[in-house]
Amino acid sequence: MEGLRLIDFRIDRRSGVATYLQLVNQVKQALRLGLVGPGDRLPTAKDVVARTGINPNTVLKAYRELEREGLVEPRPGLGTFVRRSLATPGVAEDSPLRGDLLEWMDRARQLGMGREDVEALFRAVLDQRF
Amino acid sequence: MSDPGVAVRAEGLGLRRRRGWALRDCSFELPAGSVTALVGANGAGKSTLLKIAAGLLRPSEGAVATRGSVGFVAQDKPLYRGFTVAEMLRFGRVTNAEDWDDTYARQLVGEAALPLSAKVNRLSGGERARLALVLALARRPDVLLLDEPLSEMDPVAREDVLRTLMVAVAETGVTVVLSTHVVSDLDGVCDHLLLLDRGVVQLAGEVEELLDNHRVVLAGRGDLGDHQVILGRGGEHRGTTLVRVTGELDVPEELVSAPGLEELVIAYLRANRGVAA
């Protein structure tokens, strides 16, 4: 599968997070969710630049960082490819955990909670347990 | 230049004018393929530096070396006002026969939605700036020097132009130096910074590294020990202070944050003005 369609980088210039780290985090997020897996090609620096307008050196820096962490590998002339997955069984599209969470979110919505309320509650419980 | 990784190298560069030094003791290196923001107050020497690097001004002392061909777009965007856009392109092709990439020029004119039959003097300031940039890019220079390329553009045009530039960097590895007042546009765009003040380099280097070396601390300058205070707003033991860190900061972690690029630049510009607002 083409990585290009699966990772759509979004850069938040006001977030205070370094741009290359935003890219690193978004690749990891895609790896965790299983959107990309071993053998998939990441978008080329030029593709990312054409879509986001960021500096190509920043993209290369992000890919070097991912390489350093053993997640991707460059294949000269071909691109940068995913080496290993970060997906755990729980995050799969059809996993029971995901189903439970969907149900839980629906209930929160029925109670009139907004996105920020849900986020706050989720984070509080997350911090309690992890 | 001996080091193939360096695209622009200035050594002890200076230019003396009748009223004093416009540029003094200016030394820096810019790696090939880097994108450098050249910032500073009006009269800091930005245009002087770019003109010297473009070979249009002879320095009084020192030297600047550039690797490969150099493209330069001056602040006043020199174009023939009586020409149409199409005629400017033909002019570019005829005067740069060997290096001119006509397909690319037409693609860029199309992306900028510049009407081929429009006379240059009927274009807006932003459109003229884009046409000047097209003419510079179509020569496929190795080093591209741009003096205030974004100043007359609306936010959408600025974003489009920066994207065009970044794609050119990705495709050809062109080294870009651009002077600007609008630092916020350049977050995520430039990887190097060159900050001039009254003709002197105040700050030069890789953006990530510079940001790493500085911290914003919610404390007064009296609380910061040996760290170099760049700008303090507030008193001895309260307020917000931007410091250049040398080693560990002896301040609670929750009071410390990393500066943004704009914050860093403005702190330096303000500090040199001697105004702590």
Short mmCIF file of C-alpha atoms in Angstrom, two decimals:
data_model
loop_
_atom_site.label_atom_id
_atom_site.label_comp_id
_atom_site.label_asym_id
_atom_site.label_seq_id
_atom_site.Cartn_x
_atom_site.Cartn_y
_atom_site.Cartn_z
CA MET A 1 0.00 0.00 0.00
CA GLU A 2 1.13 3.54 -0.66
CA GLY A 3 2.03 5.40 2.51
CA LEU A 4 1.17 8.61 0.72
CA ARG A 5 -2.56 8.12 1.04
CA LEU A 6 -2.41 6.95 4.61
CA ILE A 7 -0.37 9.61 6.33
CA ASP A 8 -1.66 13.10 5.83
CA PHE A 9 0.62 15.36 7.83
CA ARG A 10 -0.93 18.36 9.49
CA ILE A 11 1.37 21.07 10.82
CA ASP A 12 0.26 23.36 13.62
CA ARG A 13 2.58 26.36 13.52
CA ARG A 14 1.23 27.76 16.78
CA SER A 15 1.54 24.56 18.83
CA GLY A 16 5.01 25.30 20.18
CA VAL A 17 6.04 21.74 19.23
CA ALA A 18 8.99 21.67 16.82
CA THR A 19 7.79 20.93 13.29
CA TYR A 20 9.97 17.84 12.85
CA LEU A 21 8.62 16.43 16.12
CA GLN A 22 5.07 16.93 14.90
CA LEU A 23 5.96 14.81 11.87
CA VAL A 24 7.65 12.16 14.04
CA ASN A 25 4.62 12.01 16.33
CA GLN A 26 2.18 11.74 13.46
CA VAL A 27 4.09 8.84 11.91
CA LYS A 28 4.17 7.09 15.28
CA GLN A 29 0.46 7.72 15.72
CA ALA A 30 -0.19 6.15 12.29
CA LEU A 31 2.03 3.20 13.26
CA ARG A 32 0.15 2.75 16.55
CA LEU A 33 -3.21 2.84 14.83
CA GLY A 34 -1.97 0.39 12.22
CA LEU A 35 -2.65 2.87 9.40
CA VAL A 36 0.83 2.10 8.13
CA GLY A 37 2.86 -1.01 8.73
CA PRO A 38 6.10 -2.74 7.76
CA GLY A 39 6.97 -2.36 4.09
CA ASP A 40 4.85 0.78 3.55
CA ARG A 41 6.61 3.73 2.01
CA LEU A 42 6.42 7.10 3.76
CA PRO A 43 5.62 10.09 1.53
CA THR A 44 8.74 11.59 -0.08
CA ALA A 45 10.06 14.88 1.29
CA LYS A 46 8.81 16.54 -1.89
CA ASP A 47 5.28 15.16 -1.42
CA VAL A 48 5.15 16.40 2.15
CA VAL A 49 6.52 19.81 1.16
CA ALA A 50 4.02 20.20 -1.67
CA ARG A 51 1.16 19.50 0.73
CA THR A 52 2.31 21.36 3.82
CA GLY A 53 4.71 24.06 2.61
CA ILE A 54 7.27 23.15 5.27
CA ASN A 55 10.99 22.96 4.74
CA PRO A 56 12.14 19.67 3.14
CA ASN A 57 15.11 19.59 5.52
CA THR A 58 12.59 19.36 8.36
CA VAL A 59 10.98 16.31 6.76
CA LEU A 60 14.38 14.67 6.31
CA LYS A 61 15.23 15.44 9.91
CA ALA A 62 11.99 13.78 11.07
CA TYR A 63 12.72 10.70 8.95
CA ARG A 64 16.28 10.53 10.33
CA GLU A 65 14.84 10.59 13.85
CA LEU A 66 12.41 7.76 12.97
CA GLU A 67 15.33 5.84 11.46
CA ARG A 68 17.36 6.38 14.63
CA GLU A 69 14.51 4.87 16.62
CA GLY A 70 14.53 1.86 14.30
CA LEU A 71 11.02 2.49 12.97
CA VAL A 72 11.86 3.24 9.34
CA GLU A 73 14.73 2.67 6.93
CA PRO A 74 15.82 4.59 3.86
CA ARG A 75 16.28 2.57 0.68
CA PRO A 76 18.46 4.63 -1.64
CA GLY A 77 16.60 5.75 -4.74
CA LEU A 78 13.33 4.23 -3.54
CA GLY A 79 12.28 6.18 -0.47
CA THR A 80 11.82 5.66 3.23
CA PHE A 81 10.07 2.48 4.35
CA VAL A 82 8.45 1.38 7.59
CA ARG A 83 10.47 -1.31 9.37
CA ARG A 84 8.26 -2.23 12.25
CA SER A 85 4.78 -1.66 13.52
CA LEU A 86 3.73 -0.05 16.79
CA ALA A 87 0.20 -1.35 16.55
CA THR A 88 -1.14 -3.37 19.47
CA PRO A 89 -4.14 -5.71 19.10
CA GLY A 90 -6.35 -3.30 21.05
CA VAL A 91 -6.29 -0.52 18.48
CA ALA A 92 -7.48 -2.53 15.46
CA GLU A 93 -10.60 -1.28 13.69
CA ASP A 94 -12.63 -4.30 14.88
CA SER A 95 -11.16 -4.78 18.36
CA PRO A 96 -13.56 -5.09 21.33
CA LEU A 97 -11.66 -2.34 23.17
CA ARG A 98 -12.30 0.11 20.36
CA GLY A 99 -15.97 -0.92 20.35
CA ASP A 100 -16.23 -0.29 24.11
CA LEU A 101 -14.66 3.12 23.72
CA LEU A 102 -17.02 4.03 20.87
CA GLU A 103 -19.98 3.05 23.05
CA TRP A 104 -18.58 5.05 25.94
CA MET A 105 -18.16 8.14 23.73
CA ASP A 106 -21.72 7.81 22.46
CA ARG A 107 -22.94 7.78 26.05
CA ALA A 108 -20.87 10.85 26.92
CA ARG A 109 -22.42 12.61 23.93
CA GLN A 110 -25.93 11.65 25.00
CA LEU A 111 -25.17 13.25 28.37
CA GLY A 112 -24.44 16.48 26.50
CA MET A 113 -20.66 16.42 26.98
CA GLY A 114 -18.56 18.34 24.47
CA ARG A 115 -15.26 17.27 22.93
CA GLU A 116 -13.27 19.18 25.53
CA ASP A 117 -15.24 17.69 28.44
CA VAL A 118 -14.64 14.20 27.08
CA GLU A 119 -10.97 14.95 26.54
CA ALA A 120 -10.58 16.26 30.11
CA LEU A 121 -12.32 13.23 31.61
CA PHE A 122 -10.41 10.80 29.40
CA ARG A 123 -7.08 12.37 30.33
CA ALA A 124 -7.92 12.40 34.04
CA VAL A 125 -8.73 8.69 34.00
CA LEU A 126 -5.71 7.99 31.77
CA ASP A 127 -3.44 9.70 34.29
CA GLN A 128 -5.08 7.74 37.10
CA ARG A 129 -4.27 4.41 35.48
CA PHE A 130 -1.07 4.97 33.46
CA MET B 1 35.01 27.03 -1.72
CA SER B 2 36.67 23.87 -0.47
CA ASP B 3 33.87 22.42 1.68
CA PRO B 4 31.16 21.10 -0.66
CA GLY B 5 28.58 21.31 2.12
CA VAL B 6 28.85 25.09 2.33
CA ALA B 7 26.89 27.23 -0.14
CA VAL B 8 27.58 30.71 1.24
CA ARG B 9 30.53 31.73 3.37
CA ALA B 10 31.18 35.26 4.64
CA GLU B 11 34.44 36.10 6.33
CA GLY B 12 35.01 39.40 8.07
CA LEU B 13 32.66 41.09 5.67
CA GLY B 14 32.31 44.84 6.07
CA LEU B 15 31.03 47.80 4.10
CA ARG B 16 31.91 51.33 5.12
CA ARG B 17 29.61 54.15 4.09
CA ARG B 18 30.10 57.86 4.59
CA ARG B 19 28.01 57.82 7.77
CA GLY B 20 29.67 54.74 9.21
CA TRP B 21 29.67 50.99 8.81
CA ALA B 22 26.61 49.52 7.08
CA LEU B 23 28.00 46.07 7.76
CA ARG B 24 30.86 45.11 10.03
CA ASP B 25 32.88 42.00 10.79
CA CYS B 26 30.23 39.73 9.38
CA SER B 27 31.17 36.04 9.34
CA PHE B 28 28.91 33.03 8.83
CA GLU B 29 28.45 29.85 6.84
CA LEU B 30 25.25 28.57 5.27
CA PRO B 31 25.07 24.89 4.27
CA ALA B 32 23.98 23.91 0.76
CA GLY B 33 20.23 23.34 0.57
CA SER B 34 19.52 25.36 3.70
CA VAL B 35 16.79 27.98 3.99
CA THR B 36 17.92 31.01 5.96
CA ALA B 37 15.81 33.80 7.39
CA LEU B 38 17.75 37.06 7.40
CA VAL B 39 16.14 39.28 10.01
CA GLY B 40 16.83 42.63 11.61
CA ALA B 41 15.35 46.08 12.07
CA ASN B 42 15.22 48.57 9.22
CA GLY B 43 18.73 49.72 8.42
CA ALA B 44 20.31 46.68 10.07
CA GLY B 45 22.24 45.86 6.91
CA LYS B 46 20.07 43.08 5.44
CA SER B 47 19.85 44.53 1.92
CA THR B 48 23.52 45.51 2.00
CA LEU B 49 24.51 41.96 2.89
CA LEU B 50 22.34 40.44 0.14
CA LYS B 51 23.67 42.87 -2.47
CA ILE B 52 27.25 42.06 -1.55
CA ALA B 53 26.51 38.32 -1.70
CA ALA B 54 24.86 38.86 -5.12
CA GLY B 55 28.00 40.65 -6.32
CA LEU B 56 26.25 43.99 -6.80
CA LEU B 57 28.20 45.79 -4.08
CA ARG B 58 31.90 45.51 -3.38
CA PRO B 59 32.72 45.08 0.32
CA SER B 60 35.22 47.43 1.99
CA GLU B 61 36.76 44.48 3.79
CA GLY B 62 36.41 40.71 4.00
CA ALA B 63 34.81 38.51 1.38
CA VAL B 64 31.78 36.39 0.65
CA ALA B 65 31.95 33.26 -1.45
CA THR B 66 28.98 31.47 -2.98
CA ARG B 67 28.91 28.02 -4.53
CA GLY B 68 27.43 27.89 -8.03
CA SER B 69 25.10 30.35 -9.75
CA VAL B 70 23.40 33.07 -7.75
CA GLY B 71 19.91 34.45 -8.27
CA PHE B 72 18.89 37.71 -6.61
CA VAL B 73 15.56 39.49 -6.31
CA ALA B 74 15.96 43.03 -5.02
CA GLN B 75 13.44 44.66 -2.73
CA ASP B 76 12.12 46.97 -5.47
CA LYS B 77 11.41 43.97 -7.76
CA PRO B 78 13.08 45.25 -10.93
CA LEU B 79 10.81 44.49 -13.90
CA TYR B 80 10.09 46.29 -17.14
CA ARG B 81 6.83 48.00 -16.35
CA GLY B 82 5.78 48.36 -19.99
CA PHE B 83 6.24 44.63 -20.67
CA THR B 84 3.48 42.07 -20.36
CA VAL B 85 3.95 38.97 -18.23
CA ALA B 86 4.53 36.93 -21.43
CA GLU B 87 7.14 39.45 -22.62
CA MET B 88 8.93 39.30 -19.27
CA LEU B 89 9.11 35.50 -19.65
CA ARG B 90 10.48 35.84 -23.18
CA PHE B 91 13.00 38.38 -21.89
CA GLY B 92 14.05 35.91 -19.20
CA ARG B 93 14.44 33.15 -21.78
CA VAL B 94 16.49 35.24 -24.21
CA THR B 95 18.79 36.73 -21.58
CA ASN B 96 19.37 33.42 -19.76
CA ALA B 97 19.41 31.10 -22.75
CA GLU B 98 21.38 28.29 -21.17
CA ASP B 99 19.90 28.13 -17.71
CA TRP B 100 16.31 29.12 -18.43
CA ASP B 101 13.67 26.49 -17.64
CA ASP B 102 10.70 27.72 -19.67
CA THR B 103 8.33 24.88 -18.70
CA TYR B 104 8.96 25.62 -15.05
CA ALA B 105 8.50 29.38 -15.59
CA ARG B 106 5.12 28.79 -17.25
CA GLN B 107 4.06 26.36 -14.54
CA LEU B 108 4.91 28.93 -11.83
CA VAL B 109 3.11 31.75 -13.67
CA GLY B 110 0.07 29.46 -13.93
CA GLU B 111 0.18 28.58 -10.22
CA ALA B 112 0.38 32.26 -9.35
CA ALA B 113 -2.59 32.94 -11.69
CA LEU B 114 -0.67 35.76 -13.38
CA PRO B 115 -2.41 36.67 -16.65
CA LEU B 116 0.12 36.36 -19.50
CA SER B 117 -1.26 39.36 -21.38
CA ALA B 118 -1.29 41.73 -18.38
CA LYS B 119 1.19 44.60 -18.36
CA VAL B 120 3.59 44.60 -15.43
CA ASN B 121 2.48 48.09 -14.38
CA ARG B 122 -1.12 46.84 -14.06
CA LEU B 123 -0.16 44.08 -11.63
CA SER B 124 -0.50 44.52 -7.87
CA GLY B 125 2.62 44.81 -5.74
CA GLY B 126 2.17 41.20 -4.61
CA GLU B 127 1.77 39.97 -8.21
CA ARG B 128 4.89 41.84 -9.31
CA ALA B 129 6.80 40.26 -6.43
CA ARG B 130 5.63 36.82 -7.58
CA LEU B 131 6.61 37.50 -11.19
CA ALA B 132 10.07 38.64 -10.06
CA LEU B 133 10.39 35.42 -8.08
CA VAL B 134 9.31 33.32 -11.10
CA LEU B 135 12.00 34.98 -13.21
CA ALA B 136 14.62 34.21 -10.54
CA LEU B 137 13.51 30.59 -9.97
CA ALA B 138 13.29 29.77 -13.70
CA ARG B 139 17.04 30.37 -13.99
CA ARG B 140 17.44 27.44 -11.62
CA PRO B 141 20.11 29.13 -9.49
CA ASP B 142 22.19 27.23 -6.93
CA VAL B 143 21.83 30.05 -4.44
CA LEU B 144 18.74 32.26 -4.34
CA LEU B 145 18.88 35.57 -2.46
CA LEU B 146 15.53 37.27 -1.86
CA ASP B 147 15.17 40.72 -0.32
CA GLU B 148 11.79 41.03 1.40
CA PRO B 149 10.03 38.71 -1.07
CA LEU B 150 6.84 38.53 0.99
CA SER B 151 6.36 42.13 2.03
CA GLU B 152 3.64 43.14 -0.40
CA MET B 153 1.74 39.87 -0.44
CA ASP B 154 -1.50 38.89 1.22
CA PRO B 155 -1.39 35.85 3.56
CA VAL B 156 -2.57 33.39 0.89
CA ALA B 157 0.04 34.57 -1.62
CA ARG B 158 2.71 34.39 1.10
CA GLU B 159 1.80 30.80 1.84
CA ASP B 160 1.78 29.91 -1.88
CA VAL B 161 5.16 31.54 -2.47
CA LEU B 162 6.77 29.83 0.51
CA ARG B 163 5.37 26.49 -0.69
CA THR B 164 6.78 27.11 -4.18
CA LEU B 165 10.15 27.90 -2.65
CA MET B 166 10.11 24.83 -0.42
CA VAL B 167 9.24 22.56 -3.36
CA ALA B 168 12.15 24.11 -5.29
CA VAL B 169 14.43 23.32 -2.33
CA ALA B 170 13.14 19.73 -2.26
CA GLU B 171 13.55 19.29 -6.04
CA THR B 172 16.85 20.99 -6.71
CA GLY B 173 18.49 21.56 -3.33
CA VAL B 174 18.72 25.30 -4.01
CA THR B 175 20.09 27.29 -1.08
CA VAL B 176 17.73 30.10 -0.10
CA VAL B 177 18.37 33.25 1.90
CA LEU B 178 15.39 35.52 2.42
CA SER B 179 15.13 38.71 4.40
CA THR B 180 11.86 39.45 6.13
CA HIS B 181 10.05 41.38 8.81
CA VAL B 182 7.31 38.79 9.18
CA VAL B 183 9.09 36.17 11.23
CA SER B 184 5.88 34.30 12.05
CA ASP B 185 5.57 33.23 8.40
CA LEU B 186 8.88 31.45 8.61
CA ASP B 187 8.20 28.98 11.41
CA GLY B 188 8.73 25.57 9.88
CA VAL B 189 10.05 27.21 6.70
CA CYS B 190 13.56 28.37 7.55
CA ASP B 191 16.12 26.06 9.13
CA HIS B 192 18.79 28.72 9.64
CA LEU B 193 18.65 32.17 11.12
CA LEU B 194 20.88 35.18 10.59
CA LEU B 195 20.01 38.13 12.79
CA LEU B 196 21.63 41.46 12.03
CA ASP B 197 21.62 44.55 14.19
CA ARG B 198 23.21 47.81 13.08
CA GLY B 199 25.47 45.98 10.67
CA VAL B 200 26.62 43.31 13.11
CA VAL B 201 25.61 39.61 13.27
CA GLN B 202 23.86 39.11 16.63
CA LEU B 203 22.72 35.56 16.17
CA ALA B 204 23.54 32.97 13.53
CA GLY B 205 22.95 29.26 13.30
CA GLU B 206 20.54 26.42 12.94
CA VAL B 207 17.06 27.35 14.15
CA GLU B 208 16.47 24.19 16.23
CA GLU B 209 19.84 24.61 17.91
CA LEU B 210 19.24 28.29 18.67
CA LEU B 211 15.82 27.52 20.14
CA ASP B 212 17.38 24.71 22.20
CA ASN B 213 19.96 27.11 23.61
CA HIS B 214 17.36 29.58 24.86
CA ARG B 215 14.62 29.41 27.46
CA VAL B 216 11.78 31.63 28.56
CA VAL B 217 11.70 31.70 32.34
CA LEU B 218 8.99 33.11 34.60
CA ALA B 219 11.48 34.73 36.95
CA GLY B 220 13.43 37.97 37.23
CA ARG B 221 16.95 38.40 35.91
CA GLY B 222 18.25 38.28 39.50
CA ASP B 223 17.18 34.62 39.79
CA LEU B 224 19.14 33.29 36.84
CA GLY B 225 22.72 33.12 38.06
CA ASP B 226 25.31 33.00 35.31
CA HIS B 227 22.98 32.43 32.38
CA GLN B 228 23.11 35.17 29.81
CA VAL B 229 19.96 37.28 30.06
CA ILE B 230 18.88 38.45 26.62
CA LEU B 231 15.73 40.27 27.62
CA GLY B 232 13.97 40.67 30.95
CA ARG B 233 10.49 42.07 31.32
CA GLY B 234 9.73 42.83 34.95
CA GLY B 235 11.93 43.28 38.02
CA GLU B 236 14.92 41.55 39.61
CA HIS B 237 12.84 38.67 40.98
CA ARG B 238 9.67 38.67 38.91
CA GLY B 239 8.57 38.90 35.31
CA THR B 240 9.50 36.98 32.15
CA THR B 241 13.09 36.56 31.09
CA LEU B 242 14.61 35.15 27.95
CA VAL B 243 17.99 33.57 28.64
CA ARG B 244 20.71 31.91 26.65
CA VAL B 245 21.34 28.84 28.76
CA THR B 246 24.79 27.57 29.60
CA GLY B 247 24.29 24.35 31.52
CA GLU B 248 21.53 23.60 34.02
CA LEU B 249 18.90 26.18 34.97
CA ASP B 250 18.36 26.42 38.72
CA VAL B 251 14.67 27.21 38.36
CA PRO B 252 11.57 25.00 38.93
CA GLU B 253 10.73 23.19 35.70
CA GLU B 254 7.16 24.49 35.52
CA LEU B 255 8.47 28.05 35.17
CA VAL B 256 10.59 27.21 32.13
CA SER B 257 9.47 26.90 28.52
CA ALA B 258 11.13 26.86 25.10
CA PRO B 259 10.80 30.04 23.05
CA GLY B 260 9.22 30.11 19.62
CA LEU B 261 11.22 31.46 16.69
CA GLU B 262 9.32 34.74 16.63
CA GLU B 263 9.68 35.16 20.39
CA LEU B 264 13.44 34.60 20.13
CA VAL B 265 13.92 37.05 17.26
CA ILE B 266 11.82 39.76 18.85
CA ALA B 267 13.65 39.38 22.18
CA TYR B 268 16.99 39.96 20.45
CA LEU B 269 15.71 42.88 18.42
CA ARG B 270 14.17 44.50 21.50
CA ALA B 271 17.21 43.87 23.67
CA ASN B 272 19.42 45.64 21.15
CA ARG B 273 17.05 48.56 21.02
CA GLY B 274 17.50 48.91 24.78
CA VAL B 275 13.75 48.84 25.30
CA ALA B 276 12.15 46.31 27.61
CA ALA B 277 8.43 46.80 27.12
#
